[in-house]
Amino acid sequence: MVRPPAASPLAVGLGAKGMPQQDCIVVGAGPAGLMLGLLLARAGVAVTVLEKHQDFLRDFRGDTIHPSTMETMAQLGLLDEFLTLPHQKAPTLHATIGGKTATIADFSRLPTRCKYIAFMPQWDFLDFLARKAKAYPGFRLAMSCETIGLVERDGAVRGVTVRDADGTVRELEASLVVGADGRDSIVRRTAGMEVEDLGSAVDVLWMKVSRQADDPAQSMGHAGPNQGLVLIDRGDYWQVGYVIAKGGLRQVKQEGLPALRARLAAVAPLPASRFEELTDWNQIHLLKVRVDRLRQWWKPGVLCIGDAAHAMSPIGGVGVNLAIQDAVAAANILAAPLREGRLTTAHLRAVQKRRNFPTRATQKVQLMMRRRRKPTAARAKGGPPAFMRLIARSRLLPHLTGRLIGLGFRPERVRG
């Protein structure tokens, strides 16, 4: 797979005098931010998306493109072109339970054009969205532009304070600021929004090992006895995710790399020698899993969506899907009020009302899929949660989980 250039030619600098006041400033050029920017610009809104990095090249980001997201691309008339980008298709997801491979999600019956999850490097996805958004005159993308605060006047957010690549600090004004800047959102932190922590018992270690021609042919998914391992095919290498106990990295390091390599080899469908490629802890990246949500996603002049509003577990890879659906709902509700200069807090409240149920329901299912009952002799050896075992034994439940993972509880449709 070819990565995009280190600095996107689509980005614009802020210029010596900054930019004119925008209808909307979106902080964060991830899936939620760029999709929202594209949809608002398509609806005639003047929108600027701000990204603190100089490019989209970050490893170990969510790379799952769900059927509902591809439906959104189809509604925009972009699906055929989108599918020319390199990707792998996964019509089912599997886990190894009790030594046997079981289907835990089946997308074959979805009422969608694409009955599969597409695995695509997120930088390719984001670059595609940015290129399509640039076709609209009201869209601007400012890279290497870090948001460091909010501008507040008369009890409402009126814009953002940013720092350019050269260190220049300035203020940009807008009718609305949208925080789409992830689980460590500067927007939600600066706005003082209250976070409800739902807890998580695990973290994830991400790493790479090489892929060989005779390796198993699978786009994604192999789970050991604790549902503890995920493999994603990246063409010339495997992206490996390994679940550990929350806060357990210190103990893993104390046990040493040889012990970690042995644990990986014990549950992976790859030769043990492959993990000998892991020779330094710098090759191991920690994802601190959080499951949380804002009690209120908005305040006057500011709204959070995606991970900034609700951090998800990596189970099912649904975080990107929810972020995209948030963006579609937000654009549907906010585009006309922004364009016509009549935005009120009632519109911001309506976005949360629309997306609250799918967020809460998805998080509840994620927590169920990790939950175990009190240990018994059978479970003491690290058996999977009862919910996962039930899915593995059923012919119908994989289709239900396929619908929940592939479409979510409330898929959105682009208006106009």
Short mmCIF file of C-alpha atoms in Angstrom, two decimals:
data_model
loop_
_atom_site.label_atom_id
_atom_site.label_comp_id
_atom_site.label_asym_id
_atom_site.label_seq_id
_atom_site.Cartn_x
_atom_site.Cartn_y
_atom_site.Cartn_z
CA MET A 1 0.00 0.00 0.00
CA VAL A 2 1.28 3.43 -0.92
CA ARG A 3 1.15 6.05 1.76
CA PRO A 4 0.10 9.62 0.91
CA PRO A 5 2.77 12.33 0.83
CA ALA A 6 4.10 13.53 4.16
CA ALA A 7 2.42 16.93 3.76
CA SER A 8 -1.00 16.99 2.17
CA PRO A 9 -1.29 19.34 -0.82
CA LEU A 10 -4.92 19.88 0.20
CA ALA A 11 -3.99 21.73 3.35
CA VAL A 12 -4.02 25.52 3.49
CA GLY A 13 -1.97 27.76 5.71
CA LEU A 14 -3.72 30.31 7.87
CA GLY A 15 -1.81 33.16 6.33
CA ALA A 16 -0.48 36.26 8.02
CA LYS A 17 -3.97 37.59 8.75
CA GLY A 18 -5.61 34.27 9.47
CA MET A 19 -8.85 33.25 7.79
CA PRO A 20 -12.18 35.03 7.57
CA GLN A 21 -14.78 34.11 10.15
CA GLN A 22 -16.23 30.67 9.43
CA ASP A 23 -19.67 29.28 10.01
CA CYS A 24 -18.03 26.28 11.66
CA ILE A 25 -14.58 25.26 12.85
CA VAL A 26 -13.99 21.53 13.29
CA VAL A 27 -11.07 20.55 15.52
CA GLY A 28 -9.52 17.26 14.44
CA ALA A 29 -9.14 15.83 10.93
CA GLY A 30 -10.08 12.26 11.81
CA PRO A 31 -13.03 10.34 10.36
CA ALA A 32 -15.66 12.38 12.23
CA GLY A 33 -14.02 15.74 11.56
CA LEU A 34 -13.36 15.28 7.85
CA MET A 35 -16.74 13.67 7.15
CA LEU A 36 -18.48 16.53 8.95
CA GLY A 37 -16.37 19.07 7.06
CA LEU A 38 -17.21 17.43 3.73
CA LEU A 39 -20.94 17.26 4.45
CA LEU A 40 -21.20 20.83 5.75
CA ALA A 41 -19.24 22.23 2.81
CA ARG A 42 -21.44 20.21 0.45
CA ALA A 43 -24.45 21.94 2.06
CA GLY A 44 -22.98 25.40 1.48
CA VAL A 45 -21.51 26.00 4.94
CA ALA A 46 -18.14 27.74 5.30
CA VAL A 47 -16.16 25.22 7.35
CA THR A 48 -12.52 24.89 8.38
CA VAL A 49 -11.04 21.66 9.72
CA LEU A 50 -7.97 22.06 11.93
CA GLU A 51 -5.40 19.27 12.38
CA LYS A 52 -2.38 19.56 14.66
CA HIS A 53 -0.29 17.02 12.71
CA GLN A 54 1.28 17.70 9.34
CA ASP A 55 -0.15 14.54 7.76
CA PHE A 56 -2.48 11.61 8.39
CA LEU A 57 0.27 9.04 8.95
CA ARG A 58 -0.35 7.44 12.31
CA ASP A 59 -0.02 3.70 12.84
CA PHE A 60 -2.45 1.67 14.90
CA ARG A 61 -5.51 3.81 14.25
CA GLY A 62 -8.96 2.34 13.67
CA ASP A 63 -8.91 1.02 10.10
CA THR A 64 -12.32 -0.63 9.85
CA ILE A 65 -14.73 0.79 7.29
CA HIS A 66 -18.16 -0.58 8.15
CA PRO A 67 -21.04 -1.31 5.77
CA SER A 68 -22.93 1.73 7.08
CA THR A 69 -19.96 3.97 6.27
CA MET A 70 -19.84 2.56 2.74
CA GLU A 71 -23.58 3.26 2.47
CA THR A 72 -22.77 6.87 3.33
CA MET A 73 -20.16 6.92 0.57
CA ALA A 74 -22.78 5.52 -1.83
CA GLN A 75 -25.27 8.21 -0.85
CA LEU A 76 -22.60 10.77 -1.72
CA GLY A 77 -21.97 9.09 -5.09
CA LEU A 78 -18.42 8.19 -4.04
CA LEU A 79 -18.58 4.45 -3.35
CA ASP A 80 -17.22 3.10 -6.63
CA GLU A 81 -14.22 5.42 -6.54
CA PHE A 82 -13.71 4.77 -2.83
CA LEU A 83 -13.52 1.02 -3.40
CA THR A 84 -10.65 1.46 -5.85
CA LEU A 85 -8.45 2.26 -2.83
CA PRO A 86 -6.46 -0.73 -1.49
CA HIS A 87 -8.46 -2.65 1.09
CA GLN A 88 -9.27 -6.13 2.34
CA LYS A 89 -12.81 -7.45 2.70
CA ALA A 90 -14.09 -9.33 5.73
CA PRO A 91 -17.61 -10.73 5.18
CA THR A 92 -17.38 -12.44 8.57
CA LEU A 93 -15.43 -12.04 11.78
CA HIS A 94 -14.12 -15.07 13.66
CA ALA A 95 -12.76 -16.03 17.04
CA THR A 96 -11.13 -19.17 18.38
CA ILE A 97 -13.22 -20.44 21.30
CA GLY A 98 -12.53 -23.74 22.98
CA GLY A 99 -9.93 -24.54 20.37
CA LYS A 100 -12.41 -24.16 17.50
CA THR A 101 -12.92 -21.30 15.07
CA ALA A 102 -16.37 -19.77 15.42
CA THR A 103 -18.14 -17.04 13.48
CA ILE A 104 -19.04 -14.17 15.79
CA ALA A 105 -20.31 -11.70 13.17
CA ASP A 106 -21.78 -12.37 9.73
CA PHE A 107 -22.54 -9.44 7.39
CA SER A 108 -23.98 -11.48 4.50
CA ARG A 109 -27.63 -10.56 5.19
CA LEU A 110 -27.22 -6.82 5.65
CA PRO A 111 -29.51 -4.61 3.52
CA THR A 112 -26.48 -2.76 2.16
CA ARG A 113 -24.47 -2.57 -1.05
CA CYS A 114 -21.34 -3.81 0.71
CA LYS A 115 -21.96 -6.83 2.91
CA TYR A 116 -18.55 -6.80 4.54
CA ILE A 117 -16.15 -4.75 6.62
CA ALA A 118 -13.36 -3.18 4.59
CA PHE A 119 -9.94 -2.92 6.21
CA MET A 120 -8.21 0.15 4.85
CA PRO A 121 -5.33 2.19 6.30
CA GLN A 122 -6.96 5.18 7.92
CA TRP A 123 -4.58 7.58 6.18
CA ASP A 124 -5.99 6.44 2.81
CA PHE A 125 -9.55 6.96 4.04
CA LEU A 126 -8.80 10.42 5.44
CA ASP A 127 -6.89 11.50 2.36
CA PHE A 128 -9.85 10.46 0.21
CA LEU A 129 -12.32 12.45 2.34
CA ALA A 130 -10.05 15.49 2.27
CA ARG A 131 -9.69 15.38 -1.51
CA LYS A 132 -13.45 15.16 -2.00
CA ALA A 133 -14.15 17.94 0.52
CA LYS A 134 -11.73 20.26 -1.27
CA ALA A 135 -14.04 20.27 -4.29
CA TYR A 136 -16.41 22.53 -2.35
CA PRO A 137 -15.47 26.23 -2.18
CA GLY A 138 -16.45 26.59 1.47
CA PHE A 139 -14.05 23.90 2.73
CA ARG A 140 -10.60 24.55 4.19
CA LEU A 141 -8.19 22.10 5.80
CA ALA A 142 -5.38 23.55 7.92
CA MET A 143 -2.66 21.04 8.82
CA SER A 144 0.07 21.64 11.42
CA CYS A 145 -2.43 23.88 13.19
CA GLU A 146 -2.84 22.96 16.85
CA THR A 147 -5.87 24.07 18.81
CA ILE A 148 -4.70 25.18 22.26
CA GLY A 149 -7.84 26.78 23.65
CA LEU A 150 -11.33 28.14 23.10
CA VAL A 151 -12.36 31.75 22.64
CA GLU A 152 -15.25 32.54 24.97
CA ARG A 153 -17.31 35.71 25.19
CA ASP A 154 -20.67 36.49 26.78
CA GLY A 155 -21.07 32.96 28.10
CA ALA A 156 -20.55 31.19 24.77
CA VAL A 157 -17.70 29.76 22.71
CA ARG A 158 -16.93 32.07 19.78
CA GLY A 159 -13.92 30.36 18.25
CA VAL A 160 -10.56 28.77 18.98
CA THR A 161 -7.01 29.77 19.81
CA VAL A 162 -4.50 28.00 17.58
CA ARG A 163 -0.76 27.67 17.22
CA ASP A 164 0.68 27.42 13.71
CA ALA A 165 3.68 25.34 12.69
CA ASP A 166 5.92 28.43 13.07
CA GLY A 167 4.71 28.97 16.64
CA THR A 168 2.41 31.88 15.84
CA VAL A 169 -0.62 32.00 18.16
CA ARG A 170 -3.88 33.52 16.93
CA GLU A 171 -7.62 33.39 17.35
CA LEU A 172 -10.11 32.12 14.76
CA GLU A 173 -13.79 32.91 15.10
CA ALA A 174 -16.78 30.81 14.12
CA SER A 175 -20.46 30.46 14.87
CA LEU A 176 -19.79 26.90 16.08
CA VAL A 177 -16.76 24.92 17.21
CA VAL A 178 -17.02 21.14 16.88
CA GLY A 179 -14.63 18.96 18.86
CA ALA A 180 -13.80 15.89 16.77
CA ASP A 181 -10.33 15.55 18.26
CA GLY A 182 -10.54 12.16 19.91
CA ARG A 183 -10.66 10.76 23.40
CA ASP A 184 -8.02 13.22 24.65
CA SER A 185 -10.01 16.12 23.19
CA ILE A 186 -8.67 19.58 23.99
CA VAL A 187 -12.13 20.92 23.11
CA ARG A 188 -14.04 18.90 25.66
CA ARG A 189 -11.36 19.46 28.30
CA THR A 190 -11.17 23.22 27.79
CA ALA A 191 -14.96 23.52 27.66
CA GLY A 192 -15.13 21.75 31.04
CA MET A 193 -17.55 19.07 29.88
CA GLU A 194 -18.38 16.38 32.43
CA VAL A 195 -17.19 12.88 31.52
CA GLU A 196 -18.90 9.69 32.69
CA ASP A 197 -16.26 6.93 32.96
CA LEU A 198 -17.75 3.49 32.32
CA GLY A 199 -14.52 1.68 33.10
CA SER A 200 -12.44 -0.84 31.20
CA ALA A 201 -10.62 -3.92 32.42
CA VAL A 202 -8.13 -4.08 29.55
CA ASP A 203 -5.52 -2.26 27.50
CA VAL A 204 -4.17 -3.31 24.09
CA LEU A 205 -0.61 -3.74 22.88
CA TRP A 206 -0.17 -3.01 19.15
CA MET A 207 2.80 -4.20 17.11
CA LYS A 208 3.82 -5.37 13.63
CA VAL A 209 5.29 -8.62 12.36
CA SER A 210 6.08 -9.53 8.77
CA ARG A 211 3.59 -11.37 6.57
CA GLN A 212 4.74 -14.31 4.45
CA ALA A 213 3.14 -15.80 1.33
CA ASP A 214 2.14 -19.02 3.09
CA ASP A 215 0.50 -17.30 6.09
CA PRO A 216 -3.22 -17.88 6.72
CA ALA A 217 -5.48 -15.96 4.36
CA GLN A 218 -7.59 -13.80 6.63
CA SER A 219 -8.41 -10.12 6.57
CA MET A 220 -8.90 -9.88 10.28
CA GLY A 221 -9.47 -11.78 13.40
CA HIS A 222 -8.00 -14.61 15.33
CA ALA A 223 -8.68 -14.71 19.05
CA GLY A 224 -6.96 -16.84 21.59
CA PRO A 225 -8.66 -18.35 24.65
CA ASN A 226 -9.21 -14.89 26.18
CA GLN A 227 -10.26 -13.29 22.88
CA GLY A 228 -6.88 -11.69 23.36
CA LEU A 229 -5.34 -11.48 19.88
CA VAL A 230 -6.30 -9.72 16.67
CA LEU A 231 -4.47 -9.93 13.35
CA ILE A 232 -5.07 -7.43 10.56
CA ASP A 233 -3.58 -8.11 7.14
CA ARG A 234 -1.64 -5.07 5.90
CA GLY A 235 -0.27 -6.71 2.78
CA ASP A 236 3.41 -7.06 3.63
CA TYR A 237 2.93 -7.17 7.41
CA TRP A 238 0.46 -8.16 10.10
CA GLN A 239 -0.84 -5.59 12.54
CA VAL A 240 -1.12 -7.45 15.83
CA GLY A 241 -3.28 -6.41 18.76
CA TYR A 242 -2.86 -8.20 22.06
CA VAL A 243 -5.15 -7.61 25.04
CA ILE A 244 -3.63 -7.22 28.50
CA ALA A 245 -5.09 -6.34 31.88
CA LYS A 246 -5.73 -2.65 32.47
CA GLY A 247 -2.51 -1.06 33.68
CA GLY A 248 -0.68 -4.36 33.07
CA LEU A 249 2.11 -3.06 30.82
CA ARG A 250 4.53 -2.70 33.71
CA GLN A 251 4.12 -6.37 34.66
CA VAL A 252 4.43 -7.44 31.01
CA LYS A 253 7.72 -5.55 30.77
CA GLN A 254 8.96 -7.07 34.03
CA GLU A 255 8.31 -10.53 32.61
CA GLY A 256 10.39 -9.58 29.57
CA LEU A 257 10.08 -9.68 25.80
CA PRO A 258 10.77 -13.45 25.56
CA ALA A 259 7.73 -14.12 27.75
CA LEU A 260 5.55 -11.80 25.65
CA ARG A 261 6.75 -13.45 22.44
CA ALA A 262 5.87 -16.85 23.89
CA ARG A 263 2.37 -15.70 24.86
CA LEU A 264 1.78 -14.30 21.40
CA ALA A 265 3.02 -17.45 19.71
CA ALA A 266 0.74 -19.59 21.89
CA VAL A 267 -2.45 -17.95 20.52
CA ALA A 268 -1.44 -16.81 17.03
CA PRO A 269 -1.86 -18.90 13.85
CA LEU A 270 1.68 -17.90 12.87
CA PRO A 271 5.05 -19.60 13.42
CA ALA A 272 6.61 -18.76 16.78
CA SER A 273 9.70 -17.56 14.93
CA ARG A 274 7.72 -14.66 13.50
CA PHE A 275 7.53 -13.00 16.89
CA GLU A 276 11.32 -13.11 17.19
CA GLU A 277 11.13 -9.96 15.06
CA LEU A 278 10.03 -8.15 18.22
CA THR A 279 13.40 -7.26 19.74
CA ASP A 280 12.74 -3.89 21.37
CA TRP A 281 9.97 -2.43 23.53
CA ASN A 282 9.86 0.54 21.16
CA GLN A 283 8.15 -1.82 18.71
CA ILE A 284 5.30 -2.30 21.18
CA HIS A 285 2.69 0.47 21.39
CA LEU A 286 0.16 0.77 24.21
CA LEU A 287 -3.47 1.70 23.58
CA LYS A 288 -5.08 2.66 26.87
CA VAL A 289 -8.63 1.47 26.42
CA ARG A 290 -11.28 3.78 27.79
CA VAL A 291 -15.04 3.55 27.63
CA ASP A 292 -16.61 6.86 28.54
CA ARG A 293 -19.10 9.47 27.35
CA LEU A 294 -19.97 13.07 28.00
CA ARG A 295 -23.08 13.67 30.06
CA GLN A 296 -23.78 16.66 27.82
CA TRP A 297 -22.12 16.88 24.42
CA TRP A 298 -22.58 20.61 23.96
CA LYS A 299 -22.42 24.06 25.47
CA PRO A 300 -23.35 27.34 23.79
CA GLY A 301 -21.17 27.60 20.69
CA VAL A 302 -19.46 24.20 21.02
CA LEU A 303 -20.33 20.55 20.30
CA CYS A 304 -18.37 17.29 20.61
CA ILE A 305 -18.83 14.23 18.39
CA GLY A 306 -17.04 10.92 17.82
CA ASP A 307 -14.48 9.82 20.39
CA ALA A 308 -14.48 13.34 21.86
CA ALA A 309 -18.07 12.68 22.94
CA HIS A 310 -17.82 8.95 23.62
CA ALA A 311 -14.65 6.85 23.77
CA MET A 312 -15.35 3.28 22.68
CA SER A 313 -13.71 -0.06 23.36
CA PRO A 314 -11.90 -1.51 20.31
CA ILE A 315 -14.32 -4.49 20.41
CA GLY A 316 -15.92 -4.75 16.98
CA GLY A 317 -13.93 -1.79 15.69
CA VAL A 318 -17.09 0.30 15.93
CA GLY A 319 -15.50 3.59 16.99
CA VAL A 320 -14.94 4.82 13.41
CA ASN A 321 -18.45 3.77 12.42
CA LEU A 322 -20.05 5.68 15.30
CA ALA A 323 -17.90 8.73 14.55
CA ILE A 324 -19.04 8.76 10.91
CA GLN A 325 -22.68 8.36 11.92
CA ASP A 326 -22.31 11.22 14.41
CA ALA A 327 -20.95 13.40 11.62
CA VAL A 328 -23.83 12.56 9.29
CA ALA A 329 -26.42 13.29 11.97
CA ALA A 330 -24.69 16.53 12.95
CA ALA A 331 -24.54 17.72 9.34
CA ASN A 332 -28.20 16.85 8.78
CA ILE A 333 -29.27 18.87 11.82
CA LEU A 334 -26.79 21.76 11.74
CA ALA A 335 -26.15 22.58 8.07
CA ALA A 336 -29.18 24.78 7.41
CA PRO A 337 -29.03 26.69 10.74
CA LEU A 338 -25.30 27.34 10.24
CA ARG A 339 -25.73 28.44 6.65
CA GLU A 340 -28.65 30.71 7.51
CA GLY A 341 -27.14 32.17 10.69
CA ARG A 342 -29.86 30.89 13.01
CA LEU A 343 -28.00 28.25 15.05
CA THR A 344 -29.23 27.83 18.64
CA THR A 345 -28.47 25.49 21.50
CA ALA A 346 -31.65 23.61 20.59
CA HIS A 347 -29.89 22.41 17.43
CA LEU A 348 -26.87 21.22 19.42
CA ARG A 349 -29.16 19.47 21.88
CA ALA A 350 -30.88 17.74 18.96
CA VAL A 351 -27.58 16.22 17.79
CA GLN A 352 -27.00 14.59 21.16
CA LYS A 353 -30.63 13.47 21.36
CA ARG A 354 -30.30 11.82 17.97
CA ARG A 355 -27.04 10.02 18.77
CA ASN A 356 -27.47 9.31 22.49
CA PHE A 357 -29.31 6.01 22.13
CA PRO A 358 -26.91 4.35 19.63
CA THR A 359 -23.94 5.47 21.73
CA ARG A 360 -25.30 4.12 25.00
CA ALA A 361 -26.60 0.90 23.46
CA THR A 362 -23.28 0.18 21.70
CA GLN A 363 -21.27 0.80 24.86
CA LYS A 364 -23.58 -1.49 26.82
CA VAL A 365 -23.07 -4.30 24.30
CA GLN A 366 -19.30 -3.75 24.37
CA LEU A 367 -19.24 -4.04 28.15
CA MET A 368 -21.36 -7.20 27.98
CA MET A 369 -18.93 -8.77 25.53
CA ARG A 370 -16.06 -8.31 27.98
CA ARG A 371 -17.96 -9.27 31.13
CA ARG A 372 -17.38 -12.57 32.87
CA ARG A 373 -19.36 -14.13 35.66
CA LYS A 374 -17.73 -15.21 38.87
CA PRO A 375 -14.92 -17.67 38.19
CA THR A 376 -15.69 -21.37 38.05
CA ALA A 377 -13.33 -24.24 37.43
CA ALA A 378 -14.11 -23.99 33.70
CA ARG A 379 -13.56 -20.25 33.55
CA ALA A 380 -10.51 -20.17 35.78
CA LYS A 381 -8.42 -21.17 32.79
CA GLY A 382 -9.31 -17.96 30.98
CA GLY A 383 -12.41 -18.93 29.02
CA PRO A 384 -14.26 -16.31 27.01
CA PRO A 385 -17.23 -14.34 28.33
CA ALA A 386 -20.58 -16.16 28.34
CA PHE A 387 -21.94 -13.73 25.75
CA MET A 388 -19.20 -14.71 23.30
CA ARG A 389 -19.74 -18.43 23.91
CA LEU A 390 -23.47 -17.99 23.24
CA ILE A 391 -22.79 -16.27 19.91
CA ALA A 392 -20.36 -19.02 18.92
CA ARG A 393 -22.98 -21.74 19.50
CA SER A 394 -25.75 -20.01 17.57
CA ARG A 395 -26.55 -19.88 13.86
CA LEU A 396 -28.68 -16.74 14.14
CA LEU A 397 -26.77 -14.58 16.63
CA PRO A 398 -23.76 -13.97 14.32
CA HIS A 399 -26.18 -12.29 11.89
CA LEU A 400 -27.50 -10.13 14.73
CA THR A 401 -24.01 -9.14 15.85
CA GLY A 402 -23.16 -8.56 12.18
CA ARG A 403 -26.00 -6.07 11.99
CA LEU A 404 -25.02 -4.35 15.23
CA ILE A 405 -21.36 -4.11 14.22
CA GLY A 406 -21.98 -3.38 10.54
CA LEU A 407 -24.85 -0.90 10.82
CA GLY A 408 -25.12 0.07 14.46
CA PHE A 409 -28.31 0.78 16.39
CA ARG A 410 -29.30 3.83 14.35
CA PRO A 411 -27.63 4.20 10.95
CA GLU A 412 -27.88 7.69 9.48
CA ARG A 413 -28.69 8.75 5.94
CA VAL A 414 -27.21 11.81 4.22
CA ARG A 415 -29.83 14.43 3.42
CA GLY A 416 -29.90 16.27 0.13
#
